[in-house]
Tab-separated table of C-alpha atoms in Angstrom:
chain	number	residue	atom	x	y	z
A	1	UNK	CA	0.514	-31.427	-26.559
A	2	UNK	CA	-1.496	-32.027	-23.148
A	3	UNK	CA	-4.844	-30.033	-22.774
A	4	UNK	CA	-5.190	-28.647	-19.333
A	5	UNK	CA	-8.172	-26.443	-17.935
A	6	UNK	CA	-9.264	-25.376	-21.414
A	7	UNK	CA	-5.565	-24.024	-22.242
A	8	UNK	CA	-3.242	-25.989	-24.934
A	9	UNK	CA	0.139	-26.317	-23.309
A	10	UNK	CA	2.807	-26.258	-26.245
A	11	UNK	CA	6.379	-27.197	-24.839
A	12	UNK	CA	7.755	-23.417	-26.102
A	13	UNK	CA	4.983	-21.928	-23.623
A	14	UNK	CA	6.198	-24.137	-20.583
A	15	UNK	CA	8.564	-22.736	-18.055
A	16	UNK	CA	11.359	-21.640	-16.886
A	17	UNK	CA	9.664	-18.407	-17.805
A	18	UNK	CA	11.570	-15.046	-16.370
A	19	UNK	CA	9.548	-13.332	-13.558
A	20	UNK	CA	9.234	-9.831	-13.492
A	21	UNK	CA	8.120	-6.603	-11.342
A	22	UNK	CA	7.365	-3.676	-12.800
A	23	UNK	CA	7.599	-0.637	-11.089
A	24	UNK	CA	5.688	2.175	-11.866
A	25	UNK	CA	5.397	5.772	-10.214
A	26	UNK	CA	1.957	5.960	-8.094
A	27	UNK	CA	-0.431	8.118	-10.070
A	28	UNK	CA	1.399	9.600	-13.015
A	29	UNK	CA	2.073	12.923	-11.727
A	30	UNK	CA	5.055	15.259	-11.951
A	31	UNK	CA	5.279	15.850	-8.062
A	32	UNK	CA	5.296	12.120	-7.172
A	33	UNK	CA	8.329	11.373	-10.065
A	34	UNK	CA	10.525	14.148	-8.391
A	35	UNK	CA	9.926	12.645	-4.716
A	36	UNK	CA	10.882	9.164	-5.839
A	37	UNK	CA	13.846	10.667	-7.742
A	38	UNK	CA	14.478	12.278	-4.293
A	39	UNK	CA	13.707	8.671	-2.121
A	40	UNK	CA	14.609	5.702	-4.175
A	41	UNK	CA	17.968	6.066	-3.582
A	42	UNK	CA	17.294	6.100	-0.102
A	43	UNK	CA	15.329	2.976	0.087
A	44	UNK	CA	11.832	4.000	-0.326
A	45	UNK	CA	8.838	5.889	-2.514
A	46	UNK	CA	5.684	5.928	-3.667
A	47	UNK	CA	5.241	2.950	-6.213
A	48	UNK	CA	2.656	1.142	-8.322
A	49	UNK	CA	3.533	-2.321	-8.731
A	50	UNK	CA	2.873	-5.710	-11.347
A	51	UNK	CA	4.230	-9.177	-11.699
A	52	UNK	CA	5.304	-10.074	-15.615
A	53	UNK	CA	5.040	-13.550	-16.662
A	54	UNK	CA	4.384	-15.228	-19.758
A	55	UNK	CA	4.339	-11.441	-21.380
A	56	UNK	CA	1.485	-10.730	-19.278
A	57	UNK	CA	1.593	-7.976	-16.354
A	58	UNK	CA	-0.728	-8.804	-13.163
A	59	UNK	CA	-1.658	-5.661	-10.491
A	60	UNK	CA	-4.034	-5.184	-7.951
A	61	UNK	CA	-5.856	-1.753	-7.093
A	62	UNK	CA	-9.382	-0.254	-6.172
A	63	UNK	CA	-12.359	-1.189	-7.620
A	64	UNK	CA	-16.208	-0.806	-7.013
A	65	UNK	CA	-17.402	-4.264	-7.514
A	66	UNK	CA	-15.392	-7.429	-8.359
A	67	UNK	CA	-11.545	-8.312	-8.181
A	68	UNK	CA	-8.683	-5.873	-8.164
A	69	UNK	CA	-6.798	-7.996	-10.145
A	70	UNK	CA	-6.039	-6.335	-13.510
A	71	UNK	CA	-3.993	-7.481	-16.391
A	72	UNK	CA	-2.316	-5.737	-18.994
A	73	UNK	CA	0.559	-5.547	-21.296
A	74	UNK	CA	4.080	-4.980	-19.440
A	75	UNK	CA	4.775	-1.359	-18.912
A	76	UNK	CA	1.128	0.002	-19.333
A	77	UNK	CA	-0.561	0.135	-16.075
A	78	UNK	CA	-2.145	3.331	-16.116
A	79	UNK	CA	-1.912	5.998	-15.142
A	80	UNK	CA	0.673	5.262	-13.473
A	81	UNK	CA	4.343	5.994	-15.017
A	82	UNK	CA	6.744	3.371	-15.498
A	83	UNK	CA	9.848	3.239	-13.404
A	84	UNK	CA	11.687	0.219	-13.499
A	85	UNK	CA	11.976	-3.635	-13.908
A	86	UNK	CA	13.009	-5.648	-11.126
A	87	UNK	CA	13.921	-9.184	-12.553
A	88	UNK	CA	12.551	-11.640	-9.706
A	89	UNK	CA	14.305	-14.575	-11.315
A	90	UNK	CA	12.687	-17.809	-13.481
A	91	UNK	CA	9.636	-19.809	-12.520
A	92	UNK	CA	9.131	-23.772	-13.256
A	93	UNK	CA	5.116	-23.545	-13.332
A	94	UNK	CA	3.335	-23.355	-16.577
A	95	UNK	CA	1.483	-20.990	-18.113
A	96	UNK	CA	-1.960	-23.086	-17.104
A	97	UNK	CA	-1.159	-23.156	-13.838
A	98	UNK	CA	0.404	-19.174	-13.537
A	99	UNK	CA	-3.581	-19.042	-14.795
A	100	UNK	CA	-4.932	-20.756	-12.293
A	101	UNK	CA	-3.325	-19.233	-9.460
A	102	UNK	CA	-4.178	-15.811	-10.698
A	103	UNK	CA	-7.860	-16.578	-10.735
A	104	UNK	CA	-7.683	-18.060	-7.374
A	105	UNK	CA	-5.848	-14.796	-5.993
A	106	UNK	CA	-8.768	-12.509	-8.165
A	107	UNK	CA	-11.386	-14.369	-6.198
A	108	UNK	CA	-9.896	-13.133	-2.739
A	109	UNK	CA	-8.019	-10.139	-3.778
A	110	UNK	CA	-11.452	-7.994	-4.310
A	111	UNK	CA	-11.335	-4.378	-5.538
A	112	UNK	CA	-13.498	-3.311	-2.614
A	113	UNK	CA	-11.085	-3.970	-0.328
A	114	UNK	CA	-8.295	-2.489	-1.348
A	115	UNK	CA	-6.313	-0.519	1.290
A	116	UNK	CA	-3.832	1.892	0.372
A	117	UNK	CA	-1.685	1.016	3.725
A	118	UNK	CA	-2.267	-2.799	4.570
A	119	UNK	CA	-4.135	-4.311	1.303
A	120	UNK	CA	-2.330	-3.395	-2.056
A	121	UNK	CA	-0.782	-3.710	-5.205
A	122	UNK	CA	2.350	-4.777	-3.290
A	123	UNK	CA	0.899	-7.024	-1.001
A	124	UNK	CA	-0.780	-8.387	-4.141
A	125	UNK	CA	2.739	-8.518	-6.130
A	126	UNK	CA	4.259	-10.049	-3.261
A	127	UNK	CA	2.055	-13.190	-2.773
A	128	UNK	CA	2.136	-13.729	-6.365
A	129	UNK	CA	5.989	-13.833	-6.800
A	130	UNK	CA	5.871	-16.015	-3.719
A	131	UNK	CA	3.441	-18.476	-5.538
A	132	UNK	CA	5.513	-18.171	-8.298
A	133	UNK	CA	8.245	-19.232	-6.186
A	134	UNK	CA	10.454	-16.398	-6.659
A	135	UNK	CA	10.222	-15.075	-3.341
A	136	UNK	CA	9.231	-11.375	-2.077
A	137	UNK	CA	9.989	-7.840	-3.428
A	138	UNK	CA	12.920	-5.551	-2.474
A	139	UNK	CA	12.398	-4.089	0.382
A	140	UNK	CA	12.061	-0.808	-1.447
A	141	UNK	CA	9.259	-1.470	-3.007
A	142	UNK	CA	7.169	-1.106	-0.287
A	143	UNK	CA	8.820	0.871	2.110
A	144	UNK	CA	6.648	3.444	2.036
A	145	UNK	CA	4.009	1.281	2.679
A	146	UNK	CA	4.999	0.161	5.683
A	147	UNK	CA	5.925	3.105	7.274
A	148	UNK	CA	2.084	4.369	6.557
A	149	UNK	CA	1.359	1.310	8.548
A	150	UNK	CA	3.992	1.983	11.598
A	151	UNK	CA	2.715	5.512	10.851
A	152	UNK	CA	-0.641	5.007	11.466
A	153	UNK	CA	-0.306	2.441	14.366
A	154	UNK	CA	1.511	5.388	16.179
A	155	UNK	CA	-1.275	7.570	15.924
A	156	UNK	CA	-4.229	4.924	16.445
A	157	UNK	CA	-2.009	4.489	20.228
A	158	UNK	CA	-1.360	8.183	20.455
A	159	UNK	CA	-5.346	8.735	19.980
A	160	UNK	CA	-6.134	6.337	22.730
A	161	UNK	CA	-3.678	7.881	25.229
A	162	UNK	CA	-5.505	11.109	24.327
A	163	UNK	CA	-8.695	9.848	24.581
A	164	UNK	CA	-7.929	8.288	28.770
A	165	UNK	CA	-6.220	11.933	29.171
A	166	UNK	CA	-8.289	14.343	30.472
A	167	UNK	CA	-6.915	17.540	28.885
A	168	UNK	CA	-9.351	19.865	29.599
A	169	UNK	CA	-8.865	19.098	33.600
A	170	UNK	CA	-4.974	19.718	33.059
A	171	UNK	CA	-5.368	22.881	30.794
A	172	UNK	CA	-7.535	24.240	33.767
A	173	UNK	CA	-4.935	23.868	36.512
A	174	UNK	CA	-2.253	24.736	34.067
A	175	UNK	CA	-3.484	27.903	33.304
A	176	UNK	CA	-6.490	28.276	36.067
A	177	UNK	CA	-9.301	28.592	34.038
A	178	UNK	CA	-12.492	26.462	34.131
A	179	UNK	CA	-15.583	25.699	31.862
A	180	UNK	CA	-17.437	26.842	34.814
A	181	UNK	CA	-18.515	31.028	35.234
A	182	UNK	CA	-15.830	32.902	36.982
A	183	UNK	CA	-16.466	33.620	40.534
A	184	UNK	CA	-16.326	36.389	42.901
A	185	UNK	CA	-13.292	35.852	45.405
A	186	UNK	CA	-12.797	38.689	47.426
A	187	UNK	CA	-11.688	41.793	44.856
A	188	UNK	CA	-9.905	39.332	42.108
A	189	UNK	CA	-12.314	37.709	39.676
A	190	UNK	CA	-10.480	35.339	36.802
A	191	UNK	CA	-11.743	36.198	33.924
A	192	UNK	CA	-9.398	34.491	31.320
A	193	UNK	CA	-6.187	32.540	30.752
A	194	UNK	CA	-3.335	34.142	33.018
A	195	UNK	CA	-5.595	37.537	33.381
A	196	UNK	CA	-6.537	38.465	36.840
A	197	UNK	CA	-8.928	41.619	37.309
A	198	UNK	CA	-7.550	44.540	39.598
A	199	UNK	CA	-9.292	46.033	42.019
């Protein structure tokens, strides 16, 4: 047996090894089971995701200080609840190496930075299963995801519009009111939207 990066490599522990994504329901809760009950079958939900290999599960989330990276035993990332397995397909790199890739991913993937829209366990699961060279995640997966991000582009660009828009200008010549005191014209005096004193 070879020793590599302070690991003994035994030929049982060297690939193919099956590659797998486990799918969890974000946050445990009652309410978001029911709406992926309600959306998976339309292509999308809220999930929680890790990558399986070598009976280990890899996942990324939020954390104060240090990586995101977490590992744990298949099926337990809490608190999320377990969903599904999605079985990515077999991987030729050894277990030193799956090693060394994860702890070059936990150096950049830090729990600081976590984003719940453009920097998460997805995007985490994703590059790993594409180091593993198994390719991306369903589509599904991170549907949701992605329309936060189209989402939130929308409204970033709808913000801006706003912001050049001078809406308090067109309210007053919509409705002829002003910031500015009423004034006397003649016997009329406007006192409020669409209300005009009598004489």
């Amino acid at each position: 047996s070879a020793r590599r990066m302070g690991n003994i490599c035994c030929d049982h522990d060297v690939g193919p090894a099956p590659v797998v994504v486990r799918v969890y329901d974000v946050g445990g809760s009652d309410g978001v089971q029911y709406l992926n009950e309600f959306f998976r079958p339309l292509g999308t939900g809220a999930f929680h995701a890790g990558v399986e290999i070598y009976g280990k599960e890899y996942s990324y989330g939020q954390s104060a200080h240090g990586t995101g990276v977490a590992k744990n035993l298949p099926k337990r990332a809490d608190p999320h609840i377990y969903r599904e397995g999605i079985f990515m397909g077999m991987t030729d790199l050894p277990p030193w190496e799956v090693e060394h890739i994860i702890k070059n991913m936990s150096r950049r993937w830090r729990g600081t930075e976590y984003d719940m829209l453009r920097n998460n366990c997805i995007h985490f699961a994703n590059e790993l299963c594409d180091r593993l060279g198994v390719g991306k995640l369903p589509s599904w997966v991170g549907n949701m995801s992605e329309a936060g991000i189209q989402l939130d582009k929308g409204m970033a660009a709808l913000s801006k519009t706003l912001e050049k828009t001078d809406l308090q200008g067109m309210a007053d010549q919509l409705f002829g009111t002003s910031s500015t005191p009423a004034r006397q014209n003649g016997p009329r005096n406007v006192t409020g939207v669409g209300y005009f004193g009598g004489r």
